[in-house]
Coordinates of C-alpha atoms in Angstrom, one line a residue:
M1 CA -67.2 114.2 -66.5
K2 CA -65.9 114.5 -69.5
M3 CA -62.3 113.2 -69.4
T4 CA -59.0 114.4 -72.5
K5 CA -57.7 112.1 -74.7
N6 CA -54.3 111.9 -72.4
E7 CA -57.1 111.1 -69.9
F8 CA -58.6 108.4 -71.7
E9 CA -55.4 106.9 -73.2
I10 CA -53.9 106.3 -69.2
L11 CA -56.8 104.9 -67.7
E12 CA -56.9 102.6 -70.6
R13 CA -53.9 101.2 -69.7
I14 CA -54.6 99.7 -66.1
T15 CA -55.4 95.9 -66.5
D16 CA -57.4 94.7 -64.6
P17 CA -60.9 96.0 -64.3
F18 CA -62.1 99.4 -63.3
Y19 CA -64.8 101.9 -63.7
A20 CA -65.8 105.3 -63.2
L21 CA -69.4 106.8 -61.4
D22 CA -70.6 110.1 -61.0
R23 CA -72.4 111.5 -58.4
Q24 CA -75.7 110.1 -59.6
W25 CA -74.3 107.1 -59.2
N26 CA -74.1 106.7 -63.2
F27 CA -70.7 105.2 -65.1
T28 CA -69.1 107.4 -66.9
Y29 CA -66.4 105.1 -67.8
F30 CA -65.9 101.1 -68.3
N31 CA -62.4 99.6 -69.2
K32 CA -62.7 96.7 -71.0
E33 CA -61.3 94.1 -68.4
A34 CA -64.4 95.2 -65.9
A35 CA -66.6 94.3 -69.1
R36 CA -65.0 90.9 -69.9
I37 CA -65.1 90.3 -66.1
L38 CA -69.0 91.7 -65.2
Q39 CA -70.3 90.2 -68.5
K40 CA -71.1 93.4 -69.8
D41 CA -71.3 95.3 -73.4
R42 CA -68.7 98.5 -72.6
E43 CA -70.7 101.0 -74.7
K44 CA -74.1 100.3 -73.4
M45 CA -73.2 101.3 -69.3
I46 CA -72.1 104.6 -70.1
G47 CA -74.5 106.7 -68.3
Q48 CA -76.3 103.6 -66.8
N49 CA -77.2 103.4 -63.1
V50 CA -75.0 101.2 -61.2
W51 CA -78.1 100.3 -58.8
I52 CA -80.0 99.6 -61.2
E53 CA -77.7 97.7 -64.3
F54 CA -76.5 95.8 -60.6
P55 CA -79.5 95.8 -58.2
E56 CA -78.4 93.1 -56.3
T57 CA -75.0 95.3 -55.0
K58 CA -78.0 96.5 -52.7
E59 CA -77.6 93.5 -50.6
L60 CA -73.9 93.6 -50.3
S61 CA -71.5 95.8 -48.4
L62 CA -70.0 97.2 -51.7
F63 CA -73.4 99.4 -50.8
K64 CA -72.6 101.3 -48.0
Q65 CA -68.9 101.3 -48.3
Y66 CA -69.5 103.4 -51.8
Y67 CA -71.8 106.0 -50.0
K68 CA -69.6 106.4 -47.1
A69 CA -66.4 106.0 -49.1
L70 CA -68.2 109.6 -51.3
A71 CA -69.8 110.6 -48.3
S72 CA -66.1 111.1 -46.2
Q73 CA -64.1 111.5 -49.6
K74 CA -61.9 108.7 -48.0
A75 CA -60.7 106.0 -49.8
A76 CA -62.7 102.6 -49.5
F77 CA -60.5 99.4 -48.8
F78 CA -62.2 95.8 -48.8
E79 CA -63.0 91.9 -50.1
M80 CA -66.5 91.3 -51.0
Y81 CA -67.6 87.9 -52.5
Y82 CA -69.8 88.9 -55.1
P83 CA -72.4 86.0 -55.9
P84 CA -73.4 86.3 -59.6
L85 CA -70.3 85.3 -60.1
N86 CA -69.2 82.9 -57.7
L87 CA -66.3 85.0 -57.5
W88 CA -64.1 87.2 -54.6
F89 CA -63.0 90.6 -55.0
S90 CA -60.7 93.3 -53.5
I91 CA -61.8 96.9 -53.9
K92 CA -60.7 99.9 -53.9
V93 CA -62.5 102.9 -54.3
Y94 CA -61.3 106.2 -54.8
P95 CA -63.5 109.7 -54.1
S96 CA -63.5 112.8 -55.6
E97 CA -66.0 115.9 -55.6
T98 CA -67.3 114.6 -58.9
G99 CA -67.8 111.5 -58.0
I100 CA -65.5 107.9 -57.8
S101 CA -63.2 105.7 -58.9
V102 CA -63.4 101.7 -58.8
H103 CA -60.9 99.8 -59.1
F104 CA -61.3 95.9 -59.0
H105 CA -59.3 93.4 -58.7
D106 CA -60.4 89.2 -58.7
I107 CA -59.2 86.9 -55.4
T108 CA -61.3 84.1 -55.8
S109 CA -57.9 81.9 -56.5
Q110 CA -56.0 83.5 -53.6
K111 CA -58.8 82.6 -51.5
Q112 CA -59.6 79.4 -52.6
R113 CA -55.8 79.1 -51.5
S114 CA -56.8 80.7 -48.3
F115 CA -60.1 78.3 -47.4
N116 CA -57.9 75.5 -48.4
R117 CA -55.3 75.6 -45.9
E118 CA -57.8 76.2 -42.9
Q119 CA -59.2 73.9 -44.4
H120 CA -55.9 71.6 -43.4
Y121 CA -55.3 73.1 -40.0
K122 CA -59.2 72.7 -39.3
S123 CA -58.4 68.9 -40.1
L124 CA -55.2 68.9 -38.7
F125 CA -56.7 70.2 -35.5
E126 CA -59.3 68.6 -35.1
N127 CA -58.5 64.9 -36.4
N128 CA -54.8 65.3 -34.3
P129 CA -54.5 62.3 -32.1
D130 CA -53.1 64.4 -29.3
A131 CA -54.5 66.8 -27.7
V132 CA -54.2 70.8 -29.8
F133 CA -55.5 73.9 -28.0
S134 CA -55.0 77.6 -27.8
F135 CA -55.2 80.1 -25.7
D136 CA -54.8 84.2 -25.2
L137 CA -51.7 85.8 -24.0
E138 CA -53.3 85.7 -20.1
G139 CA -53.9 81.4 -20.4
N140 CA -57.6 81.6 -21.5
Y141 CA -58.6 78.9 -23.3
L142 CA -59.9 79.3 -26.9
E143 CA -60.3 76.6 -28.3
V144 CA -60.0 72.9 -27.5
N145 CA -59.6 69.9 -30.6
P146 CA -61.6 66.5 -29.3
A147 CA -58.8 64.7 -28.0
M148 CA -58.5 67.3 -25.7
E149 CA -62.2 67.1 -24.2
K150 CA -61.5 63.3 -24.3
L151 CA -58.3 63.8 -22.1
V152 CA -59.3 65.9 -20.0
G153 CA -63.2 64.9 -19.7
Y154 CA -64.4 68.5 -20.0
K155 CA -66.9 70.0 -22.9
E156 CA -65.1 72.7 -25.2
E157 CA -67.6 75.5 -24.4
E158 CA -66.2 74.1 -20.5
L159 CA -63.0 75.0 -21.1
C160 CA -63.3 78.4 -23.3
M161 CA -64.7 79.4 -19.6
V162 CA -61.1 79.0 -17.7
S163 CA -57.5 79.1 -18.1
Y164 CA -55.5 76.4 -17.4
I165 CA -54.5 76.6 -14.1
P166 CA -57.5 75.2 -12.3
L167 CA -56.4 72.5 -14.6
I168 CA -53.0 71.9 -13.4
L169 CA -51.4 70.4 -10.0
E170 CA -51.4 73.1 -7.9
E171 CA -47.0 71.5 -7.0
D172 CA -46.7 71.6 -10.9
L173 CA -48.3 75.3 -11.4
P174 CA -44.7 77.2 -10.9
K175 CA -43.6 75.3 -13.5
T176 CA -46.1 75.1 -16.0
N177 CA -46.7 79.2 -15.2
A178 CA -42.9 79.8 -16.4
N179 CA -42.9 77.8 -19.7
F180 CA -46.1 79.6 -20.7
L181 CA -44.7 83.4 -19.9
E182 CA -41.7 81.9 -22.0
A183 CA -44.4 81.3 -24.8
T184 CA -45.9 84.4 -24.9
K185 CA -42.2 85.9 -24.9
G186 CA -41.5 83.9 -28.5
V187 CA -39.6 80.9 -26.9
T188 CA -41.0 77.4 -27.8
K189 CA -41.5 75.1 -24.5
N190 CA -41.6 71.6 -24.0
Y191 CA -41.3 70.6 -20.7
E192 CA -43.6 67.8 -18.9
T193 CA -46.6 68.3 -15.8
R194 CA -49.3 66.9 -14.7
A195 CA -53.8 67.9 -14.9
R196 CA -56.4 66.8 -13.2
H197 CA -58.9 64.3 -14.7
K198 CA -62.9 66.2 -14.2
D199 CA -63.3 62.3 -12.8
G200 CA -60.3 63.9 -10.2
H201 CA -57.5 61.1 -11.2
V202 CA -54.5 63.0 -12.4
I203 CA -52.8 63.0 -15.2
D204 CA -49.4 63.6 -16.2
L205 CA -48.4 65.1 -19.7
K206 CA -45.6 65.7 -22.0
V207 CA -46.4 69.3 -23.5
T208 CA -45.3 71.9 -26.2
N209 CA -46.3 75.4 -26.0
I210 CA -45.3 77.4 -29.3
P211 CA -46.2 80.9 -30.1
I212 CA -49.0 82.1 -32.2
V213 CA -47.9 84.9 -34.2
I214 CA -49.4 87.0 -36.7
G215 CA -47.6 90.0 -38.8
K216 CA -45.0 89.9 -36.2
E217 CA -47.4 90.4 -32.8
I218 CA -47.3 87.6 -30.2
V219 CA -51.3 87.1 -30.0
G220 CA -51.3 84.1 -28.0
V221 CA -49.9 80.5 -27.5
Y222 CA -50.3 77.4 -28.6
G223 CA -50.4 74.3 -26.6
I224 CA -50.0 70.5 -27.8
A225 CA -50.7 67.9 -24.6
K226 CA -49.5 64.4 -24.7
D227 CA -51.0 62.0 -22.5
I228 CA -47.8 59.1 -21.0
T229 CA -49.1 58.0 -17.5
N230 CA -48.7 54.3 -18.8
Q231 CA -44.6 55.6 -19.8
K232 CA -44.6 56.8 -16.4
R233 CA -46.4 54.0 -14.5
T234 CA -43.8 51.5 -16.1
E235 CA -41.2 53.7 -15.9
K236 CA -41.3 53.0 -12.1
L237 CA -42.0 50.0 -12.1
L238 CA -39.0 49.6 -14.5
F239 CA -36.7 51.9 -11.9
E240 CA -38.3 50.0 -8.6
S241 CA -37.6 46.5 -10.5
E242 CA -34.3 47.8 -11.3
K243 CA -34.1 49.3 -7.7
L244 CA -35.0 45.5 -6.2
T245 CA -32.2 44.2 -8.7
A246 CA -29.7 46.4 -7.4
V247 CA -30.0 45.9 -3.7
G248 CA -30.6 42.3 -4.1
Q249 CA -27.5 42.2 -5.8
L250 CA -25.7 45.0 -3.2
A251 CA -26.9 42.3 -0.2
A252 CA -25.1 39.2 -1.9
S253 CA -22.0 41.2 -2.3
I254 CA -22.0 43.0 1.2
A255 CA -22.9 38.8 2.7
H256 CA -20.1 37.3 0.5
E257 CA -17.8 40.8 1.6
I258 CA -17.8 40.5 5.1
R259 CA -18.6 36.5 5.6
N260 CA -14.7 36.7 4.3
P261 CA -13.9 37.9 7.6
L262 CA -16.0 37.3 9.5
T263 CA -15.4 32.9 9.2
S264 CA -11.4 33.4 9.5
I265 CA -12.7 35.3 12.5
K266 CA -15.0 32.3 13.3
G267 CA -12.3 29.7 12.8
F268 CA -9.0 32.0 14.9
L269 CA -11.6 31.5 17.8
Q270 CA -12.0 28.3 18.0
L271 CA -8.5 27.3 17.3
I272 CA -8.1 29.7 20.1
K273 CA -10.5 28.1 23.0
S274 CA -9.3 24.9 22.9
S275 CA -5.4 26.5 22.8
P276 CA -4.5 27.1 26.4
L277 CA -4.3 30.5 26.8
Q278 CA -0.7 31.1 27.1
E279 CA -0.1 28.8 24.1
V280 CA -2.8 31.6 22.1
S281 CA -0.2 33.4 18.9
S282 CA -0.2 36.8 18.4
H283 CA -0.2 36.7 14.9
Y284 CA -4.1 34.7 14.9
L285 CA -4.8 38.5 16.9
T286 CA -3.4 40.5 14.6
I287 CA -5.0 38.4 11.4
M288 CA -8.3 38.5 13.8
A289 CA -8.0 42.7 14.3
D290 CA -7.1 42.7 10.7
E291 CA -10.2 41.0 9.7
I292 CA -12.6 43.0 11.7
T293 CA -10.8 46.1 10.3
R294 CA -11.9 44.7 6.9
I295 CA -15.6 44.7 8.1
E296 CA -15.5 48.0 9.8
M297 CA -14.2 49.4 6.2
I298 CA -17.2 48.4 4.4
T299 CA -19.5 48.9 6.9
S300 CA -17.9 53.5 6.8
E301 CA -18.0 53.0 3.3
L302 CA -21.3 52.1 3.2
L303 CA -23.3 54.2 5.5
V304 CA -21.4 57.0 3.4
L305 CA -22.9 55.3 0.0
A306 CA -26.4 55.3 1.6
K307 CA -26.3 58.1 3.8
P308 CA -29.2 61.0 3.8
Q309 CA -28.8 63.7 1.2
A310 CA -30.4 65.8 3.3
Q311 CA -28.0 68.1 3.1
Y312 CA -27.8 71.7 1.4
F313 CA -25.9 73.3 -1.9
Q314 CA -23.5 76.7 -1.8
Y315 CA -21.2 78.0 -3.7
E316 CA -17.7 77.4 -2.6
K317 CA -14.1 77.6 -4.6
I318 CA -13.4 74.9 -6.1
D319 CA -9.7 75.0 -6.1
K320 CA -10.0 75.8 -2.0
I321 CA -11.6 71.8 -1.6
I322 CA -8.9 70.2 -3.9
E323 CA -5.9 72.2 -2.0
D324 CA -7.1 71.2 1.5
V325 CA -7.3 67.7 0.2
V326 CA -3.7 67.8 -1.5
M327 CA -2.3 68.9 2.0
L328 CA -3.9 66.3 3.4
L329 CA -2.2 63.7 1.4
S330 CA 0.9 64.9 1.1
S331 CA 2.6 63.1 3.8
Q332 CA 1.1 59.3 2.6
A333 CA 2.3 60.7 -1.1
L334 CA 6.3 61.3 1.0
M335 CA 5.7 58.4 2.7
N336 CA 4.7 56.0 -1.0
N337 CA 7.7 58.7 -2.7
V338 CA 5.0 60.1 -5.0
E339 CA 5.2 63.5 -6.1
V340 CA 1.8 65.7 -6.3
I341 CA 1.9 68.2 -8.7
T342 CA -0.9 70.9 -9.1
D343 CA -2.3 72.7 -12.2
I344 CA -5.1 75.0 -10.5
E345 CA -6.8 77.8 -12.2
D346 CA -8.2 81.2 -9.4
L347 CA -12.1 79.6 -10.8
P348 CA -15.6 81.0 -10.3
E349 CA -17.2 79.7 -7.4
V350 CA -19.3 75.9 -7.4
K351 CA -22.6 75.1 -6.0
C352 CA -21.3 72.2 -4.2
I353 CA -21.4 70.3 -0.7
G354 CA -18.0 71.2 -0.4
S355 CA -17.7 67.6 2.2
Q356 CA -18.9 65.1 -0.7
L357 CA -16.4 66.8 -3.2
K358 CA -13.5 66.4 -0.4
Q359 CA -14.1 62.9 -0.5
V360 CA -14.7 62.5 -4.3
F361 CA -10.5 64.1 -4.4
I362 CA -9.7 62.0 -1.3
N363 CA -10.8 58.4 -2.5
L364 CA -9.6 59.4 -6.4
I365 CA -6.0 60.3 -5.3
K366 CA -5.9 58.0 -2.6
N367 CA -6.4 55.4 -5.0
S368 CA -3.1 57.4 -7.5
I369 CA -1.0 57.4 -5.1
E370 CA -1.3 53.8 -3.7
A371 CA -1.3 52.5 -8.0
M372 CA 2.2 53.8 -7.6
S373 CA 4.5 50.9 -5.6
D374 CA 7.5 52.3 -6.7
G375 CA 6.1 56.0 -6.9
G376 CA 5.9 58.4 -9.3
S377 CA 3.7 61.4 -9.8
V378 CA -0.4 62.7 -9.9
T379 CA -1.0 65.5 -11.7
I380 CA -4.4 67.1 -10.8
S381 CA -5.8 69.9 -12.4
A382 CA -8.4 72.5 -12.9
K383 CA -9.5 75.0 -15.1
K384 CA -12.7 76.3 -17.2
H385 CA -14.1 74.1 -19.9
G386 CA -15.7 76.3 -21.8
S387 CA -17.7 79.3 -20.6
K388 CA -20.4 76.8 -18.3
T389 CA -18.4 73.4 -16.7
I390 CA -15.2 73.5 -14.3
L391 CA -13.1 70.4 -15.4
I392 CA -10.5 68.9 -12.7
K393 CA -8.1 66.2 -14.3
V394 CA -6.5 63.2 -11.7
V395 CA -3.6 61.6 -14.1
D396 CA -1.0 59.5 -12.5
Q397 CA 1.5 57.4 -13.8
G398 CA 0.6 53.9 -12.3
N399 CA -0.3 50.2 -13.0
G400 CA -3.4 51.4 -15.0
I401 CA -6.7 49.1 -16.3
P402 CA -6.8 46.7 -18.3
E403 CA -9.8 47.7 -21.4
Q404 CA -12.2 44.7 -20.0
F405 CA -12.3 45.6 -16.4
L406 CA -13.4 49.5 -16.9
S407 CA -16.6 48.7 -17.9
K408 CA -16.6 47.3 -14.4
I409 CA -15.4 50.1 -12.2
G410 CA -17.5 51.4 -9.6
T411 CA -19.2 48.1 -9.4
P412 CA -19.5 47.5 -5.7
F413 CA -16.4 45.3 -4.5
Y414 CA -15.0 45.6 -7.6
T415 CA -11.9 46.4 -7.3
T416 CA -7.6 46.5 -8.8
K417 CA -6.4 46.6 -5.1
E418 CA -5.0 43.8 -2.8
K419 CA -7.5 45.5 0.3
G420 CA -9.7 47.4 -2.1
T421 CA -13.7 47.3 -1.8
G422 CA -14.6 49.0 -4.8
L423 CA -16.7 51.6 -3.2
G424 CA -14.5 54.3 -2.6
L425 CA -15.6 54.9 -6.5
M426 CA -19.0 53.9 -6.6
T427 CA -19.5 57.3 -4.1
S428 CA -17.5 59.1 -5.5
L429 CA -19.6 58.2 -8.9
K430 CA -23.0 58.7 -7.7
I431 CA -21.3 62.1 -5.1
I432 CA -20.3 63.9 -8.7
D433 CA -23.6 63.2 -10.2
S434 CA -25.9 64.4 -7.7
H435 CA -23.6 67.6 -8.2
N436 CA -25.0 67.4 -11.5
G437 CA -21.3 66.1 -12.8
K438 CA -19.9 63.3 -15.2
M439 CA -17.2 61.3 -14.0
E440 CA -14.5 59.6 -17.0
I441 CA -12.5 57.1 -16.6
S442 CA -9.9 56.1 -19.0
S443 CA -6.6 54.0 -18.3
L444 CA -4.0 52.3 -19.9
P445 CA -1.8 49.9 -18.8
S446 CA 1.5 50.2 -17.5
K447 CA 1.3 54.2 -18.3
G448 CA -1.8 55.0 -16.3
T449 CA -5.4 56.4 -15.1
T450 CA -6.1 59.3 -16.4
I451 CA -10.1 60.5 -14.8
K452 CA -12.0 63.8 -15.9
I453 CA -14.3 65.0 -13.5
Y454 CA -17.3 68.0 -15.1
L455 CA -19.2 69.7 -13.4
P456 CA -21.3 72.8 -14.3
L457 CA -21.2 76.5 -13.0
G458 CA -23.9 78.5 -12.3
T459 CA -24.7 81.7 -14.1
D460 CA -23.4 85.4 -12.7
Q461 CA -26.4 86.3 -11.8
E462 CA -26.6 82.8 -9.5
R463 CA -23.2 83.1 -8.3
K464 CA -23.9 87.1 -6.7
R465 CA -27.5 85.2 -4.8
G466 CA -24.7 82.7 -3.0
G467 CA -26.3 81.6 -0.4
E468 CA -27.9 78.1 0.6
C469 CA -30.2 76.7 -1.2
G470 CA -31.7 73.1 -1.0
S471 CA -30.5 70.5 -3.3

């Protein structure tokens, strides 16, 4: 193949290694960079056969690629390691009727960086103290590290024959499946689940699922699992300990609160017993009746507090619940010279136990009315707070609560009222917490108290579904 002067000048400007071969595999062109890289005299290469000058290439992929490109008249692109020079090349082969043109580029440094990254990843994978593993999109194990083998008791070859499903406890599978599915859609998920060890014991796990993305396509999921069994056991023991302590404190408080009226009743009964029947003072009987009423109130509030929560949440109108409570307490407010002001928006339905929220609002509004011995006003407002929350506020003009006592509010039998038990507010706090809500109390002496209740709104789809569902 004879080149024109213009073609020759164009080829000479190519800075990467380049050569051309005719159909008999003889060199027709060999540029300076090719001579430098391949350590050959370019002038002597013209007319020489490539397979004779470079016999080792017959054993490499290059041999097949050249023949295939020439026969099919289609360009070929591939990477190849060349042992004599210890170099990696990116090779492009362009065929024509008269032969092929070969453009190649030294990519050894890129390959070395890629190899180093691969070694770093491999080291991180194999030496990670946490269990690390990868799945395909169906949840089948592709690779696991030694920490994963130790965690579940299975060897890598055993795990790579199954998916994660046989390892997960049946009751935790729906949650685990849902999180894995989200990861296959590109969302990193953190969650807790339980797996069964090969010897049968249960392992509590904290898991992270991370999508594997190659070329903007999700091809699998990475997993990282941490054994939190001991942590869970410690938390359970701590919870049981705190529960026993709380029960002990509550029992002591109940005993103290009930002992006082019982002591009074016992004393008056002894007085009555030692007095002639006709001389029994009606005042004694009145005091005894009041003390019995107090005991009854304490036990009633305790029963509400301890009532099993085997009730069902359903969607109800929160504004209707508040209006019913205001109507119920309107006569008590009137008798105490208290004006009840409402500022309630038309709100979406809230997933709740309506009777329990009524009890909360009765407790709070009743407390506000009783806190204003000289009259005043109670303002109840309810409106959306952002897109996912409802804010209910109860604001009074009562005596308020000193700052040093605010932290004790909600403690059993701690109250600022003369005949209170403190259980009403404790019950209210528990109910709001069971509704995934939050209650905040702020107060200033002589200026009144503000109570804020935040309740979550369900999504539009959930509210449309409505119906009853277990709490």
